Amino acid sequence: MLFSSLVFIFRFMPLFFLCYFLTPKSYRNVTLFLGSIIFYAVGEPVYVFLMLTVIVANFVLCVHMARGRGQRGGKRIVAFAMVLDFGLLFVFKYFDFFAGNLNLLFRKDVIPLLHLTLPLGISFYTFQIASYVIDVYRGKIKYTGSLLEFASYVSMFPQLIAGPIVQYPEVSKELRKRKVTLLDIERGLEIFCLGLGSKVLLANKIYTLWNQVQGIGFANLSTPMAWLGAFAYSFHIYFDFWGYSLMAIGLGRMMGFRIPQNFDSPYMVKSATQFWRKWHMTLGRFFREYVYIPLGGNRKGRGRMILNTFIVWALTGLWHGADWNFVVWGLTFFVLLMLEKFIYGKYLERSKVIGHIYIWILIPVTWVIFAVTDFPQLLIYLKQLVGIHTGEVLVKNVQLSRYLEQYAALLLACAFFSTKLPHRIYRRIRGGLVIVAFAVAVFWFSVYELANGANNPFLYFRF
């Protein structure tokens, strides 16, 4: 069930919040947990029990770890928890990928494929549980003795399916005792409506252009048309994921939680290094705190730092999908980050213009690598971007101008909302009648689009 669906907006959401606010404050975790289970069951009824089993198993393991079984015993427990959690993630998400590649390598079916459906949100809740277990082991947090509190933290529906990846300390106080004010409800609704508009009015609309580019056939694209498609997909993935994150933050705010920000104008930076400090920030934080630093970070010399960075970006690529294009996408960023660190990063910092041009050339190319899973087609698209045409160019300048005329206003809107200016405007006028009127207008325009059967995909559901 998408947040941007009419079923969620007009059925689940009002019914949930009605029950939530009618529930006495001391029992609201019960309502939150039950509502989250119902939300998950609507989209993935088969795997509800898998998620519940993982929650209970990790809770029991943390209880044993907290009872003081010594450093060695704690290591064994946390190791077992990681094998359990990431083992399940591997089986459901990566087993067929590795088995299929081994079968290709040996040119026969050495390992039968499982063909399992990927449980919704498993990449997100696995990371969330792992961060909790590791932090309990490190002594960074005190484990909760309440199974309901832990289950509510993991299954909280605003962030369950597509993040942000919330760490336990960010919501621990609110899980025990929270107060929801009228201001929280107002701001939460504002943020939810703005996220809905980002998803429906920007991401979904610009996705139509990307679909049309795919329909033309990559071999038939002119270089300008190929770049137009790359920009379209860049805008789509940003407003799609950012919009969903905003809706999650808004829903959390209405329940009394402060879910962390996941994006901070990532397209307005001057380097790939800065880009990943602004894009999917909670994912980057997880890999930094639980992979890069434990591996030694940059404390053990240049060679070890390069190896650690390589591992992080290979894993980042694989986290997004079990396919080679995602691995290539992740390692492309590894190469860019190393080049910036050791060769030309200091020059990018000196000039905003050069830095922005650099980002607006390289980031769309990386998103093409991300989007096109078929390697031969990906190579064709990359050739079109640099002017090496592999087929008859069907979209001449005249046809290109028609696409630009059709999508000019939308492209300009996407470019504008990618900047920091809308954020600055919002901070100045939030709480006033202007932003309320704007949010209401965005909401009803979005509902109108959804009611008219607008295409409503969500990219990160597959992760």
XYZ file of C-alpha atoms in Angstrom:
463
model
C 0.000 0.000 0.000
C 1.630 3.200 -1.194
C 1.331 6.407 0.836
C 0.420 8.038 -2.475
C -2.572 5.744 -3.065
C -6.193 6.757 -2.576
C -6.739 3.688 -0.396
C -4.072 4.875 2.039
C -5.064 8.544 1.965
C -8.829 8.143 2.391
C -9.138 4.795 4.187
C -6.112 3.593 6.110
C -4.690 6.959 7.191
C -7.897 8.503 8.660
C -8.957 5.232 10.321
C -5.506 4.701 11.818
C -5.215 8.222 13.232
C -8.781 8.089 14.564
C -7.915 4.923 16.491
C -4.503 6.314 17.444
C -5.807 9.500 19.051
C -8.730 7.716 20.727
C -6.271 5.307 22.338
C -5.010 6.321 25.805
C -1.442 7.606 25.583
C 0.039 4.706 27.533
C -1.393 2.218 25.002
C -0.594 4.010 21.755
C 2.308 1.679 20.994
C -0.286 -1.102 20.762
C -2.246 0.880 18.176
C 0.959 1.783 16.331
C 2.114 -1.841 16.218
C -1.251 -3.274 15.151
C -1.716 -0.535 12.547
C 1.770 -1.202 11.174
C 1.099 -4.950 10.931
C -2.171 -4.309 9.079
C -0.396 -1.856 6.768
C 2.307 -4.425 5.996
C -0.184 -7.284 5.617
C -2.143 -5.405 2.946
C 0.938 -5.350 0.728
C 2.717 -8.538 1.840
C 0.473 -10.870 3.915
C 2.726 -13.916 3.453
C 5.804 -12.271 4.970
C 4.202 -10.673 8.024
C 5.158 -13.747 10.049
C 8.726 -13.586 8.740
C 9.103 -10.023 9.997
C 7.494 -10.876 13.349
C 9.784 -13.892 13.765
C 12.865 -11.771 13.057
C 11.677 -9.150 15.559
C 11.090 -11.699 18.336
C 14.360 -13.544 17.645
C 16.452 -10.368 17.814
C 14.646 -9.182 20.934
C 15.411 -12.484 22.708
C 19.048 -12.343 21.593
C 19.413 -8.803 22.959
C 17.865 -9.891 26.265
C 20.471 -12.656 26.561
C 23.247 -10.250 25.594
C 22.122 -7.697 28.179
C 22.133 -10.269 30.977
C 25.904 -10.081 31.006
C 27.279 -13.206 29.400
C 30.719 -11.674 29.023
C 32.507 -10.124 26.061
C 32.965 -13.458 24.285
C 29.347 -14.455 24.836
C 28.197 -11.070 23.576
C 30.264 -11.472 20.425
C 28.719 -14.860 19.773
C 25.212 -13.528 20.229
C 25.718 -10.511 17.981
C 27.406 -12.728 15.377
C 24.454 -15.124 15.460
C 22.034 -12.201 15.097
C 23.923 -10.867 12.074
C 23.998 -14.315 10.440
C 20.261 -14.663 11.028
C 19.285 -11.196 9.800
C 21.614 -10.888 6.832
C 21.247 -14.586 6.025
C 17.521 -14.087 5.483
C 18.221 -10.961 3.431
C 20.686 -12.947 1.307
C 18.274 -15.827 0.723
C 15.395 -13.627 -0.367
C 17.289 -10.923 -2.242
C 20.626 -12.285 -3.445
C 20.541 -16.087 -3.598
C 19.170 -16.289 -7.134
C 21.610 -13.609 -8.315
C 24.679 -15.490 -7.098
C 23.288 -18.909 -8.015
C 22.410 -17.697 -11.500
C 25.886 -16.297 -12.050
C 27.505 -19.528 -10.842
C 25.289 -21.489 -13.221
C 26.399 -19.222 -16.070
C 30.032 -19.649 -15.054
C 29.831 -23.451 -15.093
C 27.390 -23.445 -18.046
C 24.974 -25.751 -16.284
C 22.430 -25.633 -13.465
C 24.738 -26.315 -10.543
C 22.429 -24.598 -8.042
C 18.631 -24.489 -8.535
C 17.052 -21.033 -8.285
C 14.525 -20.344 -5.525
C 12.413 -17.693 -7.324
C 11.317 -16.172 -4.002
C 9.306 -12.965 -3.848
C 11.262 -10.208 -2.119
C 9.548 -9.258 1.176
C 8.611 -5.584 1.235
C 11.035 -3.409 3.151
C 13.364 -6.253 4.145
C 16.481 -4.245 3.213
C 15.315 -1.408 5.455
C 14.144 -3.296 8.513
C 17.172 -5.624 8.400
C 19.500 -2.612 8.635
C 17.393 -1.077 11.373
C 17.432 -4.243 13.481
C 21.164 -4.729 12.861
C 21.942 -1.193 14.039
C 19.968 -1.818 17.236
C 21.651 -5.150 18.049
C 25.142 -3.781 17.362
C 24.505 -0.651 19.440
C 23.287 -2.785 22.358
C 26.455 -4.891 22.094
C 28.666 -1.790 21.964
C 26.933 -0.340 25.009
C 25.877 2.688 23.003
C 22.245 2.120 23.953
C 20.457 0.230 26.697
C 18.262 -2.529 25.367
C 14.538 -2.131 25.859
C 12.942 -4.757 28.044
C 9.637 -4.266 26.245
C 8.952 -6.487 23.243
C 6.095 -4.168 22.260
C 8.425 -1.156 22.252
C 11.027 -2.961 20.136
C 8.395 -4.326 17.744
C 6.871 -0.854 17.371
C 10.308 0.592 16.594
C 11.037 -1.956 13.852
C 7.570 -2.167 12.303
C 6.591 1.526 12.497
C 4.778 1.830 9.166
C 5.884 5.340 8.106
C 9.492 4.133 7.699
C 8.961 0.366 7.355
C 8.791 0.036 3.577
C 11.216 2.663 2.303
C 12.990 4.291 5.196
C 14.485 6.557 6.391
C 16.599 4.031 8.307
C 15.838 5.176 11.847
C 18.287 4.433 14.654
C 16.814 3.511 18.019
C 18.153 6.549 19.966
C 16.266 8.840 17.559
C 12.887 7.512 18.721
C 13.580 5.759 22.047
C 12.227 8.545 24.271
C 9.108 8.927 22.153
C 8.481 5.168 22.199
C 8.302 5.342 25.994
C 6.407 8.595 26.297
C 5.386 11.056 23.617
C 3.201 14.084 23.373
C 1.461 15.142 20.175
C 0.520 18.816 19.921
C -1.721 20.554 17.413
C 1.456 22.066 15.949
C 2.841 18.549 15.388
C -0.332 17.552 13.546
C -0.322 20.746 11.475
C 3.361 20.469 10.515
C 3.018 16.757 9.909
C 0.100 17.285 7.538
C 1.991 20.056 5.735
C 5.048 17.845 5.233
C 2.903 14.889 4.160
C 1.064 17.000 1.566
C 4.310 18.433 0.193
C 5.762 14.926 -0.032
C 2.623 13.711 -1.792
C 2.951 16.541 -4.312
C 6.616 15.734 -4.872
C 5.686 12.121 -5.588
C 2.536 12.597 -7.681
C 2.970 15.977 -9.390
C 6.719 15.827 -10.058
C 8.109 12.263 -9.867
C 5.177 10.519 -11.536
C 4.844 13.175 -14.239
C 8.514 13.265 -15.200
C 8.556 9.461 -15.232
C 6.291 9.685 -18.279
C 9.110 11.395 -20.178
C 11.553 8.662 -19.159
C 9.052 6.038 -20.325
C 8.757 7.774 -23.687
C 12.543 7.815 -24.046
C 12.608 4.073 -23.377
C 9.795 3.581 -25.874
C 11.806 5.239 -28.644
C 14.557 2.653 -28.197
C 18.001 3.566 -26.898
C 19.665 2.858 -30.246
C 17.391 5.431 -31.889
C 18.102 8.324 -29.535
C 19.966 11.439 -30.532
C 22.542 12.679 -28.048
C 20.336 15.581 -26.825
C 17.386 13.205 -26.414
C 19.545 10.753 -24.470
C 20.557 13.550 -22.103
C 16.937 14.659 -21.770
C 16.063 11.110 -20.714
C 18.948 11.027 -18.225
C 17.786 14.303 -16.664
C 14.205 13.015 -16.542
C 15.229 9.887 -14.657
C 17.458 11.919 -12.321
C 14.497 14.102 -11.389
C 12.185 11.100 -11.121
C 14.291 9.110 -8.668
C 14.928 12.176 -6.507
C 11.335 13.382 -6.219
C 10.054 9.817 -5.946
C 12.251 8.906 -2.997
C 12.367 12.367 -1.421
C 8.586 12.649 -1.660
C 8.093 9.292 0.019
C 10.598 10.226 2.736
C 8.747 13.490 3.363
C 5.459 11.625 3.687
C 7.117 9.275 6.189
C 8.486 12.231 8.180
C 5.065 13.905 8.144
C 3.252 10.777 9.319
C 5.821 10.275 12.063
C 5.450 13.890 13.193
C 1.676 13.452 13.517
C 2.326 10.488 15.833
C 4.874 12.381 17.920
C 8.081 11.039 16.328
C 10.885 13.060 14.730
C 12.016 10.806 11.884
C 15.411 11.953 10.539
C 15.814 13.843 7.296
C 16.963 11.714 4.351
C 17.741 14.322 1.663
C 19.204 17.822 1.694
C 19.198 19.298 -1.836
C 21.687 16.691 -3.150
C 21.745 18.079 -6.699
C 23.026 21.455 -5.490
C 26.466 20.217 -4.447
C 29.860 20.496 -6.163
C 31.180 16.931 -5.943
C 30.137 13.298 -5.718
C 31.567 13.264 -2.194
C 29.179 16.037 -1.153
C 26.337 14.386 -3.075
C 26.485 11.322 -0.846
C 26.384 13.482 2.259
C 23.048 14.837 1.043
C 21.475 11.809 -0.686
C 19.835 8.982 1.297
C 21.677 10.200 4.348
C 20.457 7.482 6.710
C 21.784 4.750 4.397
C 25.163 6.482 4.147
C 25.215 6.810 7.925
C 24.584 3.071 8.342
C 27.450 2.060 6.051
C 29.777 4.588 7.688
C 29.018 3.553 11.285
C 28.573 -0.200 10.868
C 30.849 -1.093 7.933
C 33.449 1.564 7.082
C 34.560 2.526 10.604
C 34.602 -1.071 11.976
C 36.767 -2.074 8.996
C 39.269 0.558 10.087
C 38.018 3.574 8.166
C 40.947 5.790 7.221
C 42.960 4.976 10.353
C 45.134 2.204 8.876
C 46.783 3.884 5.929
C 45.836 4.848 2.402
C 45.681 1.321 0.997
C 43.341 0.094 3.723
C 41.167 3.188 3.355
C 40.802 2.546 -0.389
C 39.908 -1.106 0.248
C 37.363 -0.156 2.922
C 35.787 2.405 0.612
C 35.655 -0.166 -2.187
C 33.833 -2.633 0.083
C 31.339 0.008 1.209
C 30.456 1.030 -2.337
C 30.212 -2.528 -3.630
C 27.788 -3.223 -0.770
C 25.918 0.036 -1.395
C 25.381 -0.995 -4.991
C 24.232 -4.488 -4.014
C 21.906 -3.084 -1.354
C 19.977 -1.322 -4.103
C 19.503 -4.452 -6.157
C 20.753 -7.926 -6.997
C 22.056 -7.165 -10.467
C 25.403 -6.264 -11.991
C 24.333 -2.779 -13.046
C 23.858 -1.874 -9.369
C 27.342 -3.161 -8.566
C 28.766 -1.101 -11.442
C 26.756 1.901 -10.234
C 28.174 1.584 -6.719
C 31.736 1.103 -7.933
C 31.355 4.096 -10.269
C 30.854 6.227 -7.173
C 33.847 4.539 -5.546
C 36.008 5.613 -8.499
C 34.585 9.149 -8.465
C 35.171 9.536 -4.726
C 38.762 8.310 -4.993
C 39.469 10.621 -7.943
C 38.055 13.545 -5.996
C 40.028 12.676 -2.874
C 43.400 12.206 -4.518
C 43.337 14.182 -7.770
C 40.816 16.907 -8.547
C 38.515 17.364 -5.535
C 40.261 20.546 -4.396
C 39.651 22.159 -7.801
C 35.917 21.440 -7.613
C 35.746 23.188 -4.241
C 37.189 26.392 -5.697
C 34.427 27.020 -8.230
C 30.686 26.610 -7.740
C 30.095 26.818 -11.484
C 32.575 24.057 -12.355
C 31.335 21.918 -9.459
C 27.679 22.215 -10.470
C 28.447 21.474 -14.131
C 30.453 18.447 -13.015
C 27.551 17.155 -10.904
C 24.928 17.746 -13.586
C 26.999 15.788 -16.090
C 28.139 12.878 -13.927
C 25.122 12.238 -11.683
C 22.646 11.742 -14.580
C 25.132 9.301 -16.150
C 25.287 7.323 -12.904
C 21.479 7.216 -12.784
C 21.403 5.775 -16.298
C 23.689 2.985 -15.037
C 21.286 2.534 -12.127
C 18.149 2.491 -14.280
C 19.134 0.207 -17.166
C 19.597 -3.368 -15.957
C 20.317 -4.836 -19.408
C 24.059 -4.397 -20.045
C 23.953 -4.296 -23.879
C 21.199 -1.659 -23.701
C 23.133 0.254 -21.050
C 26.216 0.385 -23.283
C 24.069 1.626 -26.163
C 22.617 4.398 -23.993
C 26.048 5.467 -22.737
C 27.293 5.626 -26.338
C 24.342 7.834 -27.278
C 25.197 10.186 -24.427
C 28.655 10.803 -25.890
C 27.487 10.900 -29.509
C 28.484 7.411 -30.676
C 25.257 6.451 -32.424
C 24.568 2.760 -32.920
C 21.374 2.975 -34.975
C 19.173 5.300 -36.986
C 18.458 8.440 -35.002
C 14.667 8.674 -35.113
C 14.288 11.737 -32.895
C 15.654 14.660 -34.872
C 15.891 18.211 -33.590
C 12.310 18.984 -34.642
C 10.888 16.107 -32.615
C 13.197 16.956 -29.707
C 11.801 20.487 -29.620
C 8.312 19.005 -29.283
C 9.366 17.025 -26.233
C 10.959 20.133 -24.770
C 7.807 22.163 -25.385
C 5.659 19.469 -23.792
C 7.838 19.054 -20.705
C 9.518 22.466 -20.374
C 7.341 23.674 -17.494
C 7.704 20.368 -15.647
C 11.482 20.300 -16.137
C 11.764 23.868 -14.846
C 9.594 22.994 -11.839
C 11.793 19.978 -11.092
C 14.926 22.100 -11.415
C 13.481 24.756 -9.089
C 12.399 22.296 -6.399
C 15.833 20.649 -6.567
C 17.408 23.847 -5.238
C 17.618 25.089 -1.654
C 15.277 28.018 -2.348
C 11.995 26.129 -1.687
C 13.396 24.938 1.662
C 14.300 28.503 2.642
C 10.869 29.763 1.624
C 9.169 26.984 3.604
C 11.178 27.748 6.749
C 10.080 31.392 6.554
C 6.361 30.869 5.919
C 5.617 27.530 7.628
C 2.720 27.738 10.013
C 1.184 30.662 8.114
C -1.909 30.734 5.929
C 0.160 30.814 2.739
C 1.844 27.449 3.316
C -1.425 25.934 4.556
C -3.205 27.070 1.395
C -0.328 25.822 -0.749
C -0.282 22.429 0.992
C -4.053 22.055 0.599
C -3.824 22.944 -3.092
C -0.975 20.465 -3.610
C -2.980 17.782 -1.812
C -6.107 18.175 -3.947
C -4.177 18.466 -7.208
C -2.409 15.234 -6.254
C -5.690 13.521 -5.390
C -7.129 14.682 -8.712
C -4.200 13.102 -10.559
C -4.548 9.853 -8.627
C -8.319 9.743 -9.151
C -7.771 10.084 -12.891
C -5.644 6.952 -12.908
C -2.235 8.619 -13.066
C 0.734 6.259 -13.209
C 1.900 5.794 -9.607
C 5.051 3.651 -9.429
C 7.438 3.684 -6.487
C 11.011 2.747 -7.260
C 12.283 1.871 -3.772
C 9.559 -0.724 -3.119
C 11.853 -3.280 -4.751
C 14.603 -2.662 -2.177
